[in-house]
PDB file of C-alpha atoms in Angstrom:
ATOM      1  CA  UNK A  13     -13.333-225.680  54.518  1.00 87.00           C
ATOM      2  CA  UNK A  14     -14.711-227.529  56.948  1.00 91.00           C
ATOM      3  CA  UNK A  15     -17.201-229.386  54.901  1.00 94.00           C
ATOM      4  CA  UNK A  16     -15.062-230.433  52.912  1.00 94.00           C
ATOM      5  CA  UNK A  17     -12.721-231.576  55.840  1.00 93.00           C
ATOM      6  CA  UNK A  18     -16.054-233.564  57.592  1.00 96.00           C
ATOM      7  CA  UNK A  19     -16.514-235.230  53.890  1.00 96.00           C
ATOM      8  CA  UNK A  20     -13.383-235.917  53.459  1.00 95.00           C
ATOM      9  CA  UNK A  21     -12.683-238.188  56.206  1.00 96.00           C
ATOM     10  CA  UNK A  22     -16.354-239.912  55.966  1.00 97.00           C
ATOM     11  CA  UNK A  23     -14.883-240.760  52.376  1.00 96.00           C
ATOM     12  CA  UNK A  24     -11.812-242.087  53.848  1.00 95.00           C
ATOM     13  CA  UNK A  25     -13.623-244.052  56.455  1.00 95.00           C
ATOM     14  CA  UNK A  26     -16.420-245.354  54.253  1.00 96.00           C
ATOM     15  CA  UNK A  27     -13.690-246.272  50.844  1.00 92.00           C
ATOM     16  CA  UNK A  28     -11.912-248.668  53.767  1.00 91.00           C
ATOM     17  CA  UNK A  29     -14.733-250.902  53.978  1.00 94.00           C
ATOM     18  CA  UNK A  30     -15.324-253.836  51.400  1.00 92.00           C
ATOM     19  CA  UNK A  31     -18.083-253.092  49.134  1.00 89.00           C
ATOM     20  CA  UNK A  32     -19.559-256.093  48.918  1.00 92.00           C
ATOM     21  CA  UNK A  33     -20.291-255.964  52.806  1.00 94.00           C
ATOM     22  CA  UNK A  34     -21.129-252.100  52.746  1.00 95.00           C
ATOM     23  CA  UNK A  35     -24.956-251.479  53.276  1.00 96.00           C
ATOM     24  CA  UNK A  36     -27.328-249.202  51.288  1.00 96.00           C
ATOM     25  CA  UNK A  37     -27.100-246.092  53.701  1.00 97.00           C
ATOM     26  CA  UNK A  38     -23.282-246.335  53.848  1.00 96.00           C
ATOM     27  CA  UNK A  39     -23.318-246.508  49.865  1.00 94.00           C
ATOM     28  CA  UNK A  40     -25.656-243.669  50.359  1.00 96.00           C
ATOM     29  CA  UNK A  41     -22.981-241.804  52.594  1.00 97.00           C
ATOM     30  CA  UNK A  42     -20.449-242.098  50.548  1.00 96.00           C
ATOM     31  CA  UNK A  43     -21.830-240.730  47.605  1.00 95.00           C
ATOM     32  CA  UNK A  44     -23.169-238.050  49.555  1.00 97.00           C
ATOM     33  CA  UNK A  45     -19.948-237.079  51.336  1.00 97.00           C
ATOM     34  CA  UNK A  46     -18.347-237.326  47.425  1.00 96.00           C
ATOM     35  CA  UNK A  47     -20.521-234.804  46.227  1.00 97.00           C
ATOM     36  CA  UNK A  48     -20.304-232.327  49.476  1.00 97.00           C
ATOM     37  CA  UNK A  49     -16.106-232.708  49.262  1.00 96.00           C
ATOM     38  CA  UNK A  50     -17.291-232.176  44.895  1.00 96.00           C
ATOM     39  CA  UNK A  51     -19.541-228.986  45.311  1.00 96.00           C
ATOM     40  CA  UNK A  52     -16.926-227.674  48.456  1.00 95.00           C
ATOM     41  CA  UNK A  53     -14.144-227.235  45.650  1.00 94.00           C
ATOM     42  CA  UNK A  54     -15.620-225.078  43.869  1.00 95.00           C
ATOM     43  CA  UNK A  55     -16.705-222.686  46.488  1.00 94.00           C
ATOM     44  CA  UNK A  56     -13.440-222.978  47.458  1.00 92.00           C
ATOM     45  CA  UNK A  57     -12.136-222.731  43.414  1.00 92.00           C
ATOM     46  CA  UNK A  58     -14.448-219.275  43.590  1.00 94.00           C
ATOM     47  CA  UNK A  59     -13.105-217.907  46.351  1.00 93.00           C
ATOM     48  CA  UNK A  60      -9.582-218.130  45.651  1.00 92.00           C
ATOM     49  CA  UNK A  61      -8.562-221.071  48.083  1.00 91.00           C
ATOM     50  CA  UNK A  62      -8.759-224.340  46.689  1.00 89.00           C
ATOM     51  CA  UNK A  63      -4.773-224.227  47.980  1.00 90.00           C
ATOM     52  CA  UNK A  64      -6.585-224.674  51.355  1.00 88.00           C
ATOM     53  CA  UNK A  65      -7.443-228.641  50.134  1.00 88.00           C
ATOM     54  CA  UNK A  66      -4.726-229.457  47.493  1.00 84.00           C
ATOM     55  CA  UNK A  67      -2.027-228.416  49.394  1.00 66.00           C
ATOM     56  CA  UNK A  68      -0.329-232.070  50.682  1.00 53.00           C
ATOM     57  CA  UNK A  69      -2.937-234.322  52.000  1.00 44.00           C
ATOM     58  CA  UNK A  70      -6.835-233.879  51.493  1.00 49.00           C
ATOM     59  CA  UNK A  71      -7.710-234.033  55.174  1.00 48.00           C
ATOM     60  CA  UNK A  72      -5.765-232.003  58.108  1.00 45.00           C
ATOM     61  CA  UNK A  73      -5.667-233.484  61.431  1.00 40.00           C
TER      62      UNK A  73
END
């Protein structure tokens, strides 16, 4: 849960900024972060608790 939490908000920090000013190693980060929040689901999925990230918003503060 909390990888997917850390990912999640690096997404939502990183899909703010204006791509055309982003640079390669925030493009990097992003994709990265996509694919943690991506693979976290389904450990999540497998364990039975994917209501842990779909239930209201992705990120809990």
């Amino acid at each position: 849960m909390a990888r997917y939490e850390v990912a999640a908000l690096r997404v939502e920090e990183l899909a703010g900024l204006d791509a055309r000013h982003m640079t390669g190693a925030q493009f990097d980060s992003l994709a990265l972060a996509q694919d943690t929040m991506a693979e976290s689901r389904q450990v999540l999925e497998q364990a039975g608790l994917l209501h842990l990230v779909d239930a209201g918003s992705a990120v809990t503060r």
